DNA sequence: CACCCCGATGTGCACGTTCACATCAGCGGC
DNA sequence: GCCGCTGATGTGAACGTGCACATCGGGGTG
């Protein structure tokens, strides 16, 4: 109700004409210099007498001057904004990375504008992209890890450098590759080393880059160990899907371990197994991926592959801004996620695993 | 490496002079009208002959014209951007709301700029606010639900309408109040109705508005039922804290139920109780708050209070944009979250509760 | 038939900033 | 004592758009 707080914020300053916000000319007048000198102070120009600078800064202070971003953007044609193209951004992983991107960008004096992919149709993607381009973004971070997105991106000339948080294997852009393949392989090898020979993979949706990488890691490990291959199940990342998949799986029971492509599905799986009277890890071992914060607190504590989402976001910004500024792009070292063994995986014999408590993260 | 895709995006258009992006004047020249006519087409001015409009649109198309947001913002002094001041934005609830806010804003042709609160010191808050104000935001959504934030907000005249996702009880701004008090009261009453008389509240951090509201709902219910009050434990929302709190609690064991202020802590609690050899809900009932997606898949499935975070985000934007456009602000109806009874709460006697499966959400 | 109004379009300026260039004083070197 | 350089500052234009106002033709009204 009572929301109008003056027209213009701080508004009523006697020095400032009308209801307008103070401009550099107003500051200049007060400091008795030219507007250009004020501009120089703003931009840290070297040849300004300290005394003059002082006077200008004082004038800015008394006038409560704020530089006008639009005017600056207009003349420099730099928006100081980067775009983020994201999918499913309410989930822990992406959300964490996005937050880290925003923090890192702010630290570098940049703004972030996020467009969430409502649907992954070409129209939806073009639409989101259009929105970002209208914002005149200087760079783009892509966290929408469907292959399809990159097809659209490749087709639409976006004209700004972009970085993806998923390695597509393409060379038309920079990717901040977390080595998901190795992560998935290690997870699978862990199960193999526990004596499991019939392992099922509950994968992410087809077309998702991460799902594909984790699947490949799984297949590699199965191949290395010379095991027979169960056809992977394609899920949608959700715990609910994990539950339903687990219900189906517990009918057949021709396996002793499941590697789920993310923790949510793994948790849903365990729920279903419990419902079916199967003990995890006594009857069936389960391994997840991501290490979301609750993973170590569910029962049994989930063996999973830990990813540092914040670090990924940070690096993405660093990489992107390097490109934006035309600096040399340093070699991108891959981040290898690490396996965290907890209670949901045990030897195929059915013996109890060593108990991993909450302190394993310390 | 191979990232530079032309200087300017689509760049090489013979109609466009130099390397500059096409402006309305370029379009005007090609369409053989004045730049003002082009502007009118852009802004859907009524009195334009359809034929002329057609010609202009065609010229835009061939020139791949994009309006320059900075120039427009400069002259209209409207940024078409709203700011979001957020805290802990990687968690499910806030992250979901933020995503919904972005979607809704985009639908209304607005951009969203998010500033995450690194720390809740006055400096941190001012800093984030400063960042947003530099962006010339037209409105602000606050999801940083500490009381302290509102103190700073009240002190610093932000000069734009703002909406908070938490009800502060103050009248200096609009709040989109989810009735957390009622939600918490219902959760507690549920435990009371199951015969529990010794109920502990694992609260959120002091200073958090939501923590306070949930605490009040708890206290109200305890008071109504005339039960003795256990001193609430102040947590930090995290599952890890829930675990440690649970360890402490299981020493005393002078209670039969715990109402946790969010699901993460509830899950941590259950973990600790299990470690201590206590059965949930056989020995102790646990109720959470939020209904995060995994809540129904942990063991036992968590009784909790469901909130629709997306709806909250959507409404926040609607409310805010109404204010921004000076439209009448319609009465804000409170959203009352609903209790979802699952397996983690049972009668104080220790009898097994009816089993609530995943289908309870269907 | 003169008048006015309205629809359709054009003209010039303003927005606040930076950039290119101009100015001016002081100082060292010949 | 003059030249040129350099540091410190000022001057004017430009960026791309929207707004206020001007213009012009046509049609209805008296």
PDB file of N, CA and C in Angstrom, chain B residues 30-121:
ATOM      1  N   UNK B  30      16.788   2.727 -45.253  1.00  0.00           N
ATOM      2  CA  UNK B  30      16.437   1.611 -46.134  1.00  0.00           C
ATOM      3  C   UNK B  30      14.938   1.586 -46.438  1.00  0.00           C
ATOM      4  N   UNK B  31      14.129   1.915 -45.436  1.00  0.00           N
ATOM      5  CA  UNK B  31      12.677   1.862 -45.623  1.00  0.00           C
ATOM      6  C   UNK B  31      12.142   3.163 -46.214  1.00  0.00           C
ATOM      7  N   UNK B  32      13.046   4.111 -46.377  1.00  0.00           N
ATOM      8  CA  UNK B  32      12.676   5.414 -46.925  1.00  0.00           C
ATOM      9  C   UNK B  32      11.598   6.113 -46.105  1.00  0.00           C
ATOM     10  N   UNK B  33      11.840   6.122 -44.813  1.00  0.00           N
ATOM     11  CA  UNK B  33      10.974   6.875 -43.907  1.00  0.00           C
ATOM     12  C   UNK B  33      11.889   7.626 -42.940  1.00  0.00           C
ATOM     13  N   UNK B  34      11.297   8.339 -42.007  1.00  0.00           N
ATOM     14  CA  UNK B  34      12.129   9.025 -41.031  1.00  0.00           C
ATOM     15  C   UNK B  34      12.421   8.083 -39.854  1.00  0.00           C
ATOM     16  N   UNK B  35      13.455   8.424 -39.104  1.00  0.00           N
ATOM     17  CA  UNK B  35      13.813   7.561 -37.976  1.00  0.00           C
ATOM     18  C   UNK B  35      12.675   7.506 -36.968  1.00  0.00           C
ATOM     19  N   UNK B  36      11.900   8.566 -36.920  1.00  0.00           N
ATOM     20  CA  UNK B  36      10.801   8.608 -35.970  1.00  0.00           C
ATOM     21  C   UNK B  36       9.717   7.588 -36.326  1.00  0.00           C
ATOM     22  N   UNK B  37       9.498   7.422 -37.595  1.00  0.00           N
ATOM     23  CA  UNK B  37       8.522   6.420 -38.022  1.00  0.00           C
ATOM     24  C   UNK B  37       8.964   5.035 -37.587  1.00  0.00           C
ATOM     25  N   UNK B  38      10.252   4.799 -37.733  1.00  0.00           N
ATOM     26  CA  UNK B  38      10.777   3.511 -37.278  1.00  0.00           C
ATOM     27  C   UNK B  38      10.538   3.357 -35.787  1.00  0.00           C
ATOM     28  N   UNK B  39      10.828   4.411 -35.062  1.00  0.00           N
ATOM     29  CA  UNK B  39      10.606   4.382 -33.624  1.00  0.00           C
ATOM     30  C   UNK B  39       9.151   4.063 -33.313  1.00  0.00           C
ATOM     31  N   UNK B  40       8.271   4.650 -34.090  1.00  0.00           N
ATOM     32  CA  UNK B  40       6.852   4.405 -33.857  1.00  0.00           C
ATOM     33  C   UNK B  40       6.494   2.948 -34.086  1.00  0.00           C
ATOM     34  N   UNK B  41       7.069   2.400 -35.123  1.00  0.00           N
ATOM     35  CA  UNK B  41       6.810   0.986 -35.386  1.00  0.00           C
ATOM     36  C   UNK B  41       7.271   0.159 -34.189  1.00  0.00           C
ATOM     37  N   UNK B  42       8.442   0.502 -33.690  1.00  0.00           N
ATOM     38  CA  UNK B  42       8.986  -0.233 -32.559  1.00  0.00           C
ATOM     39  C   UNK B  42       8.067  -0.177 -31.350  1.00  0.00           C
ATOM     40  N   UNK B  43       7.441   0.977 -31.167  1.00  0.00           N
ATOM     41  CA  UNK B  43       6.638   1.156 -29.964  1.00  0.00           C
ATOM     42  C   UNK B  43       5.142   0.989 -30.192  1.00  0.00           C
ATOM     43  N   UNK B  44       4.796   0.375 -31.314  1.00  0.00           N
ATOM     44  CA  UNK B  44       3.392   0.089 -31.601  1.00  0.00           C
ATOM     45  C   UNK B  44       2.514   1.319 -31.556  1.00  0.00           C
ATOM     46  N   UNK B  45       3.003   2.356 -32.104  1.00  0.00           N
ATOM     47  CA  UNK B  45       2.187   3.558 -32.165  1.00  0.00           C
ATOM     48  C   UNK B  45       0.995   3.299 -33.071  1.00  0.00           C
ATOM     49  N   UNK B  46      -0.202   3.764 -32.674  1.00  0.00           N
ATOM     50  CA  UNK B  46      -1.405   3.415 -33.454  1.00  0.00           C
ATOM     51  C   UNK B  46      -1.407   3.997 -34.868  1.00  0.00           C
ATOM     52  N   UNK B  47      -1.022   5.259 -35.008  1.00  0.00           N
ATOM     53  CA  UNK B  47      -1.222   5.849 -36.326  1.00  0.00           C
ATOM     54  C   UNK B  47      -0.025   5.654 -37.254  1.00  0.00           C
ATOM     55  N   UNK B  48       0.065   4.459 -37.751  1.00  0.00           N
ATOM     56  CA  UNK B  48       1.054   4.127 -38.774  1.00  0.00           C
ATOM     57  C   UNK B  48       0.308   3.349 -39.850  1.00  0.00           C
ATOM     58  N   UNK B  49       0.502   3.748 -41.083  1.00  0.00           N
ATOM     59  CA  UNK B  49      -0.170   2.979 -42.128  1.00  0.00           C
ATOM     60  C   UNK B  49       0.403   1.575 -42.188  1.00  0.00           C
ATOM     61  N   UNK B  50      -0.459   0.588 -42.299  1.00  0.00           N
ATOM     62  CA  UNK B  50       0.006  -0.810 -42.314  1.00  0.00           C
ATOM     63  C   UNK B  50       1.084  -1.029 -43.361  1.00  0.00           C
ATOM     64  N   UNK B  51       0.908  -0.384 -44.470  1.00  0.00           N
ATOM     65  CA  UNK B  51       1.860  -0.526 -45.575  1.00  0.00           C
ATOM     66  C   UNK B  51       3.241  -0.023 -45.146  1.00  0.00           C
ATOM     67  N   UNK B  52       3.258   1.146 -44.512  1.00  0.00           N
ATOM     68  CA  UNK B  52       4.518   1.710 -44.039  1.00  0.00           C
ATOM     69  C   UNK B  52       5.163   0.790 -43.012  1.00  0.00           C
ATOM     70  N   UNK B  53       4.342   0.349 -42.098  1.00  0.00           N
ATOM     71  CA  UNK B  53       4.817  -0.533 -41.039  1.00  0.00           C
ATOM     72  C   UNK B  53       5.491  -1.764 -41.652  1.00  0.00           C
ATOM     73  N   UNK B  54       4.826  -2.293 -42.634  1.00  0.00           N
ATOM     74  CA  UNK B  54       5.344  -3.470 -43.323  1.00  0.00           C
ATOM     75  C   UNK B  54       6.748  -3.198 -43.866  1.00  0.00           C
ATOM     76  N   UNK B  55       6.866  -2.061 -44.524  1.00  0.00           N
ATOM     77  CA  UNK B  55       8.135  -1.711 -45.159  1.00  0.00           C
ATOM     78  C   UNK B  55       9.236  -1.595 -44.104  1.00  0.00           C
ATOM     79  N   UNK B  56       8.883  -0.977 -42.985  1.00  0.00           N
ATOM     80  CA  UNK B  56       9.864  -0.803 -41.914  1.00  0.00           C
ATOM     81  C   UNK B  56      10.285  -2.153 -41.339  1.00  0.00           C
ATOM     82  N   UNK B  57       9.302  -2.981 -41.096  1.00  0.00           N
ATOM     83  CA  UNK B  57       9.604  -4.299 -40.536  1.00  0.00           C
ATOM     84  C   UNK B  57      10.531  -5.085 -41.454  1.00  0.00           C
ATOM     85  N   UNK B  58      10.255  -4.961 -42.740  1.00  0.00           N
ATOM     86  CA  UNK B  58      11.098  -5.649 -43.716  1.00  0.00           C
ATOM     87  C   UNK B  58      12.537  -5.146 -43.635  1.00  0.00           C
ATOM     88  N   UNK B  59      12.664  -3.838 -43.558  1.00  0.00           N
ATOM     89  CA  UNK B  59      14.000  -3.238 -43.469  1.00  0.00           C
ATOM     90  C   UNK B  59      14.726  -3.732 -42.214  1.00  0.00           C
ATOM     91  N   UNK B  60      13.988  -3.799 -41.106  1.00  0.00           N
ATOM     92  CA  UNK B  60      14.585  -4.306 -39.867  1.00  0.00           C
ATOM     93  C   UNK B  60      15.108  -5.726 -40.065  1.00  0.00           C
ATOM     94  N   UNK B  61      14.278  -6.500 -40.710  1.00  0.00           N
ATOM     95  CA  UNK B  61      14.623  -7.898 -40.914  1.00  0.00           C
ATOM     96  C   UNK B  61      15.913  -8.017 -41.731  1.00  0.00           C
ATOM     97  N   UNK B  62      15.948  -7.311 -42.860  1.00  0.00           N
ATOM     98  CA  UNK B  62      17.111  -7.450 -43.726  1.00  0.00           C
ATOM     99  C   UNK B  62      18.373  -6.903 -43.064  1.00  0.00           C
ATOM    100  N   UNK B  63      18.191  -5.910 -42.212  1.00  0.00           N
ATOM    101  CA  UNK B  63      19.366  -5.332 -41.553  1.00  0.00           C
ATOM    102  C   UNK B  63      19.710  -6.055 -40.258  1.00  0.00           C
ATOM    103  N   UNK B  64      18.867  -6.973 -39.867  1.00  0.00           N
ATOM    104  CA  UNK B  64      19.043  -7.688 -38.607  1.00  0.00           C
ATOM    105  C   UNK B  64      19.118  -6.690 -37.453  1.00  0.00           C
ATOM    106  N   UNK B  65      18.191  -5.759 -37.502  1.00  0.00           N
ATOM    107  CA  UNK B  65      18.222  -4.683 -36.523  1.00  0.00           C
ATOM    108  C   UNK B  65      17.825  -5.156 -35.116  1.00  0.00           C
ATOM    109  N   UNK B  66      18.594  -4.734 -34.126  1.00  0.00           N
ATOM    110  CA  UNK B  66      18.235  -4.937 -32.715  1.00  0.00           C
ATOM    111  C   UNK B  66      18.192  -3.592 -32.028  1.00  0.00           C
ATOM    112  N   UNK B  67      17.098  -3.304 -31.350  1.00  0.00           N
ATOM    113  CA  UNK B  67      17.062  -2.024 -30.626  1.00  0.00           C
ATOM    114  C   UNK B  67      18.170  -1.964 -29.591  1.00  0.00           C
ATOM    115  N   UNK B  68      18.700  -0.806 -29.412  1.00  0.00           N
ATOM    116  CA  UNK B  68      19.767  -0.607 -28.440  1.00  0.00           C
ATOM    117  C   UNK B  68      19.160  -0.246 -27.092  1.00  0.00           C
ATOM    118  N   UNK B  69      19.313  -1.208 -26.189  1.00  0.00           N
ATOM    119  CA  UNK B  69      18.682  -1.070 -24.891  1.00  0.00           C
ATOM    120  C   UNK B  69      19.230   0.121 -24.109  1.00  0.00           C
ATOM    121  N   UNK B  70      20.530   0.339 -24.252  1.00  0.00           N
ATOM    122  CA  UNK B  70      21.162   1.417 -23.490  1.00  0.00           C
ATOM    123  C   UNK B  70      20.600   2.765 -23.919  1.00  0.00           C
ATOM    124  N   UNK B  71      20.485   2.946 -25.225  1.00  0.00           N
ATOM    125  CA  UNK B  71      19.971   4.218 -25.725  1.00  0.00           C
ATOM    126  C   UNK B  71      18.541   4.424 -25.256  1.00  0.00           C
ATOM    127  N   UNK B  72      17.790   3.369 -25.342  1.00  0.00           N
ATOM    128  CA  UNK B  72      16.401   3.480 -24.909  1.00  0.00           C
ATOM    129  C   UNK B  72      16.320   3.798 -23.427  1.00  0.00           C
ATOM    130  N   UNK B  73      17.118   3.093 -22.649  1.00  0.00           N
ATOM    131  CA  UNK B  73      17.116   3.321 -21.212  1.00  0.00           C
ATOM    132  C   UNK B  73      17.543   4.748 -20.903  1.00  0.00           C
ATOM    133  N   UNK B  74      18.488   5.228 -21.673  1.00  0.00           N
ATOM    134  CA  UNK B  74      18.992   6.582 -21.443  1.00  0.00           C
ATOM    135  C   UNK B  74      17.883   7.619 -21.593  1.00  0.00           C
ATOM    136  N   UNK B  75      17.128   7.480 -22.652  1.00  0.00           N
ATOM    137  CA  UNK B  75      16.132   8.508 -22.929  1.00  0.00           C
ATOM    138  C   UNK B  75      14.842   8.322 -22.128  1.00  0.00           C
ATOM    139  N   UNK B  76      14.504   7.086 -21.855  1.00  0.00           N
ATOM    140  CA  UNK B  76      13.268   6.880 -21.104  1.00  0.00           C
ATOM    141  C   UNK B  76      13.515   6.828 -19.600  1.00  0.00           C
ATOM    142  N   UNK B  77      14.763   6.726 -19.255  1.00  0.00           N
ATOM    143  CA  UNK B  77      15.162   6.468 -17.875  1.00  0.00           C
ATOM    144  C   UNK B  77      14.366   5.318 -17.263  1.00  0.00           C
ATOM    145  N   UNK B  78      14.176   4.292 -18.084  1.00  0.00           N
ATOM    146  CA  UNK B  78      13.581   3.047 -17.604  1.00  0.00           C
ATOM    147  C   UNK B  78      14.522   1.923 -17.994  1.00  0.00           C
ATOM    148  N   UNK B  79      14.907   1.134 -17.044  1.00  0.00           N
ATOM    149  CA  UNK B  79      15.895   0.095 -17.348  1.00  0.00           C
ATOM    150  C   UNK B  79      15.263  -1.241 -17.695  1.00  0.00           C
ATOM    151  N   UNK B  80      13.985  -1.370 -17.400  1.00  0.00           N
ATOM    152  CA  UNK B  80      13.313  -2.650 -17.612  1.00  0.00           C
ATOM    153  C   UNK B  80      14.027  -3.786 -16.883  1.00  0.00           C
ATOM    154  N   UNK B  81      14.554  -3.443 -15.757  1.00  0.00           N
ATOM    155  CA  UNK B  81      15.268  -4.444 -14.971  1.00  0.00           C
ATOM    156  C   UNK B  81      14.751  -4.405 -13.538  1.00  0.00           C
ATOM    157  N   UNK B  82      14.533  -5.557 -12.983  1.00  0.00           N
ATOM    158  CA  UNK B  82      14.232  -5.589 -11.561  1.00  0.00           C
ATOM    159  C   UNK B  82      15.358  -6.323 -10.846  1.00  0.00           C
ATOM    160  N   UNK B  83      15.560  -5.971  -9.621  1.00  0.00           N
ATOM    161  CA  UNK B  83      16.645  -6.572  -8.861  1.00  0.00           C
ATOM    162  C   UNK B  83      16.122  -7.602  -7.885  1.00  0.00           C
ATOM    163  N   UNK B  84      16.954  -8.574  -7.603  1.00  0.00           N
ATOM    164  CA  UNK B  84      16.621  -9.562  -6.583  1.00  0.00           C
ATOM    165  C   UNK B  84      17.751  -9.577  -5.566  1.00  0.00           C
ATOM    166  N   UNK B  85      17.391  -9.372  -4.350  1.00  0.00           N
ATOM    167  CA  UNK B  85      18.376  -9.439  -3.279  1.00  0.00           C
ATOM    168  C   UNK B  85      18.148 -10.766  -2.578  1.00  0.00           C
ATOM    169  N   UNK B  86      19.110 -11.651  -2.674  1.00  0.00           N
ATOM    170  CA  UNK B  86      18.867 -13.012  -2.198  1.00  0.00           C
ATOM    171  C   UNK B  86      19.930 -13.485  -1.230  1.00  0.00           C
ATOM    172  N   UNK B  87      19.561 -14.447  -0.463  1.00  0.00           N
ATOM    173  CA  UNK B  87      20.524 -15.094   0.422  1.00  0.00           C
ATOM    174  C   UNK B  87      20.405 -16.594   0.257  1.00  0.00           C
ATOM    175  N   UNK B  88      21.505 -17.272   0.397  1.00  0.00           N
ATOM    176  CA  UNK B  88      21.525 -18.732   0.340  1.00  0.00           C
ATOM    177  C   UNK B  88      20.779 -19.253  -0.876  1.00  0.00           C
ATOM    178  N   UNK B  89      21.082 -18.671  -2.008  1.00  0.00           N
ATOM    179  CA  UNK B  89      20.228 -18.915  -3.156  1.00  0.00           C
ATOM    180  C   UNK B  89      20.493 -20.250  -3.830  1.00  0.00           C
ATOM    181  N   UNK B  90      21.351 -21.046  -3.264  1.00  0.00           N
ATOM    182  CA  UNK B  90      21.536 -22.344  -3.902  1.00  0.00           C
ATOM    183  C   UNK B  90      20.604 -23.380  -3.302  1.00  0.00           C
ATOM    184  N   UNK B  91      19.870 -22.987  -2.288  1.00  0.00           N
ATOM    185  CA  UNK B  91      18.966 -23.971  -1.718  1.00  0.00           C
ATOM    186  C   UNK B  91      17.675 -24.069  -2.492  1.00  0.00           C
ATOM    187  N   UNK B  92      17.028 -25.173  -2.322  1.00  0.00           N
ATOM    188  CA  UNK B  92      15.887 -25.473  -3.169  1.00  0.00           C
ATOM    189  C   UNK B  92      14.825 -24.392  -3.168  1.00  0.00           C
ATOM    190  N   UNK B  93      14.420 -23.972  -1.989  1.00  0.00           N
ATOM    191  CA  UNK B  93      13.329 -23.005  -1.907  1.00  0.00           C
ATOM    192  C   UNK B  93      13.643 -21.703  -2.610  1.00  0.00           C
ATOM    193  N   UNK B  94      14.646 -20.982  -2.132  1.00  0.00           N
ATOM    194  CA  UNK B  94      15.005 -19.717  -2.784  1.00  0.00           C
ATOM    195  C   UNK B  94      15.314 -19.896  -4.270  1.00  0.00           C
ATOM    196  N   UNK B  95      16.050 -20.941  -4.587  1.00  0.00           N
ATOM    197  CA  UNK B  95      16.435 -21.143  -5.982  1.00  0.00           C
ATOM    198  C   UNK B  95      15.199 -21.298  -6.853  1.00  0.00           C
ATOM    199  N   UNK B  96      14.233 -22.029  -6.374  1.00  0.00           N
ATOM    200  CA  UNK B  96      13.007 -22.229  -7.144  1.00  0.00           C
ATOM    201  C   UNK B  96      12.273 -20.911  -7.320  1.00  0.00           C
ATOM    202  N   UNK B  97      12.182 -20.156  -6.243  1.00  0.00           N
ATOM    203  CA  UNK B  97      11.500 -18.865  -6.331  1.00  0.00           C
ATOM    204  C   UNK B  97      12.229 -17.937  -7.285  1.00  0.00           C
ATOM    205  N   UNK B  98      13.535 -17.914  -7.199  1.00  0.00           N
ATOM    206  CA  UNK B  98      14.299 -17.037  -8.086  1.00  0.00           C
ATOM    207  C   UNK B  98      14.065 -17.403  -9.541  1.00  0.00           C
ATOM    208  N   UNK B  99      14.101 -18.690  -9.819  1.00  0.00           N
ATOM    209  CA  UNK B  99      13.871 -19.132 -11.189  1.00  0.00           C
ATOM    210  C   UNK B  99      12.485 -18.699 -11.649  1.00  0.00           C
ATOM    211  N   UNK B 100      11.517 -18.819 -10.776  1.00  0.00           N
ATOM    212  CA  UNK B 100      10.152 -18.424 -11.130  1.00  0.00           C
ATOM    213  C   UNK B 100      10.080 -16.919 -11.356  1.00  0.00           C
ATOM    214  N   UNK B 101      10.794 -16.178 -10.543  1.00  0.00           N
ATOM    215  CA  UNK B 101      10.825 -14.728 -10.701  1.00  0.00           C
ATOM    216  C   UNK B 101      11.395 -14.365 -12.062  1.00  0.00           C
ATOM    217  N   UNK B 102      12.471 -15.027 -12.416  1.00  0.00           N
ATOM    218  CA  UNK B 102      13.079 -14.730 -13.712  1.00  0.00           C
ATOM    219  C   UNK B 102      12.135 -15.052 -14.855  1.00  0.00           C
ATOM    220  N   UNK B 103      11.506 -16.181 -14.752  1.00  0.00           N
ATOM    221  CA  UNK B 103      10.564 -16.561 -15.809  1.00  0.00           C
ATOM    222  C   UNK B 103       9.444 -15.545 -15.934  1.00  0.00           C
ATOM    223  N   UNK B 104       8.861 -15.220 -14.795  1.00  0.00           N
ATOM    224  CA  UNK B 104       7.728 -14.296 -14.807  1.00  0.00           C
ATOM    225  C   UNK B 104       8.157 -12.929 -15.325  1.00  0.00           C
ATOM    226  N   UNK B 105       9.318 -12.479 -14.898  1.00  0.00           N
ATOM    227  CA  UNK B 105       9.806 -11.171 -15.326  1.00  0.00           C
ATOM    228  C   UNK B 105      10.012 -11.167 -16.836  1.00  0.00           C
ATOM    229  N   UNK B 106      10.596 -12.207 -17.331  1.00  0.00           N
ATOM    230  CA  UNK B 106      10.842 -12.276 -18.768  1.00  0.00           C
ATOM    231  C   UNK B 106       9.532 -12.215 -19.536  1.00  0.00           C
ATOM    232  N   UNK B 107       8.552 -12.895 -19.005  1.00  0.00           N
ATOM    233  CA  UNK B 107       7.249 -12.884 -19.638  1.00  0.00           C
ATOM    234  C   UNK B 107       6.702 -11.461 -19.754  1.00  0.00           C
ATOM    235  N   UNK B 108       7.022 -10.658 -18.758  1.00  0.00           N
ATOM    236  CA  UNK B 108       6.548  -9.279 -18.767  1.00  0.00           C
ATOM    237  C   UNK B 108       7.544  -8.342 -19.453  1.00  0.00           C
ATOM    238  N   UNK B 109       8.547  -8.921 -20.085  1.00  0.00           N
ATOM    239  CA  UNK B 109       9.509  -8.089 -20.793  1.00  0.00           C
ATOM    240  C   UNK B 109      10.533  -7.432 -19.884  1.00  0.00           C
ATOM    241  N   UNK B 110      10.721  -7.993 -18.718  1.00  0.00           N
ATOM    242  CA  UNK B 110      11.684  -7.418 -17.794  1.00  0.00           C
ATOM    243  C   UNK B 110      12.929  -8.291 -17.664  1.00  0.00           C
ATOM    244  N   UNK B 111      13.992  -7.657 -17.243  1.00  0.00           N
ATOM    245  CA  UNK B 111      15.211  -8.381 -16.954  1.00  0.00           C
ATOM    246  C   UNK B 111      15.381  -8.493 -15.452  1.00  0.00           C
ATOM    247  N   UNK B 112      16.140  -9.467 -15.052  1.00  0.00           N
ATOM    248  CA  UNK B 112      16.337  -9.680 -13.627  1.00  0.00           C
ATOM    249  C   UNK B 112      17.818  -9.677 -13.313  1.00  0.00           C
ATOM    250  N   UNK B 113      18.169  -8.971 -12.295  1.00  0.00           N
ATOM    251  CA  UNK B 113      19.543  -8.996 -11.864  1.00  0.00           C
ATOM    252  C   UNK B 113      19.587  -9.410 -10.403  1.00  0.00           C
ATOM    253  N   UNK B 114      20.330 -10.442 -10.137  1.00  0.00           N
ATOM    254  CA  UNK B 114      20.349 -10.996  -8.791  1.00  0.00           C
ATOM    255  C   UNK B 114      21.641 -10.649  -8.084  1.00  0.00           C
ATOM    256  N   UNK B 115      21.515 -10.225  -6.855  1.00  0.00           N
ATOM    257  CA  UNK B 115      22.706 -10.027  -6.038  1.00  0.00           C
ATOM    258  C   UNK B 115      22.602 -10.939  -4.825  1.00  0.00           C
ATOM    259  N   UNK B 116      23.574 -11.774  -4.679  1.00  0.00           N
ATOM    260  CA  UNK B 116      23.568 -12.679  -3.539  1.00  0.00           C
ATOM    261  C   UNK B 116      24.293 -12.044  -2.375  1.00  0.00           C
ATOM    262  N   UNK B 117      23.712 -12.205  -1.232  1.00  0.00           N
ATOM    263  CA  UNK B 117      24.324 -11.664  -0.045  1.00  0.00           C
ATOM    264  C   UNK B 117      25.456 -12.578   0.394  1.00  0.00           C
ATOM    265  N   UNK B 118      26.676 -12.065   0.258  1.00  0.00           N
ATOM    266  CA  UNK B 118      27.818 -12.874   0.687  1.00  0.00           C
ATOM    267  C   UNK B 118      27.759 -13.034   2.204  1.00  0.00           C
ATOM    268  N   UNK B 119      27.604 -11.922   2.876  1.00  0.00           N
ATOM    269  CA  UNK B 119      27.421 -11.983   4.317  1.00  0.00           C
ATOM    270  C   UNK B 119      26.324 -10.988   4.689  1.00  0.00           C
ATOM    271  N   UNK B 120      25.777 -11.159   5.843  1.00  0.00           N
ATOM    272  CA  UNK B 120      24.657 -10.298   6.214  1.00  0.00           C
ATOM    273  C   UNK B 120      25.085  -9.128   7.080  1.00  0.00           C
ATOM    274  N   UNK B 121      26.337  -8.750   6.946  1.00  0.00           N
ATOM    275  CA  UNK B 121      26.773  -7.527   7.602  1.00  0.00           C
ATOM    276  C   UNK B 121      26.145  -6.349   6.878  1.00  0.00           C
TER     277      UNK B 121
END
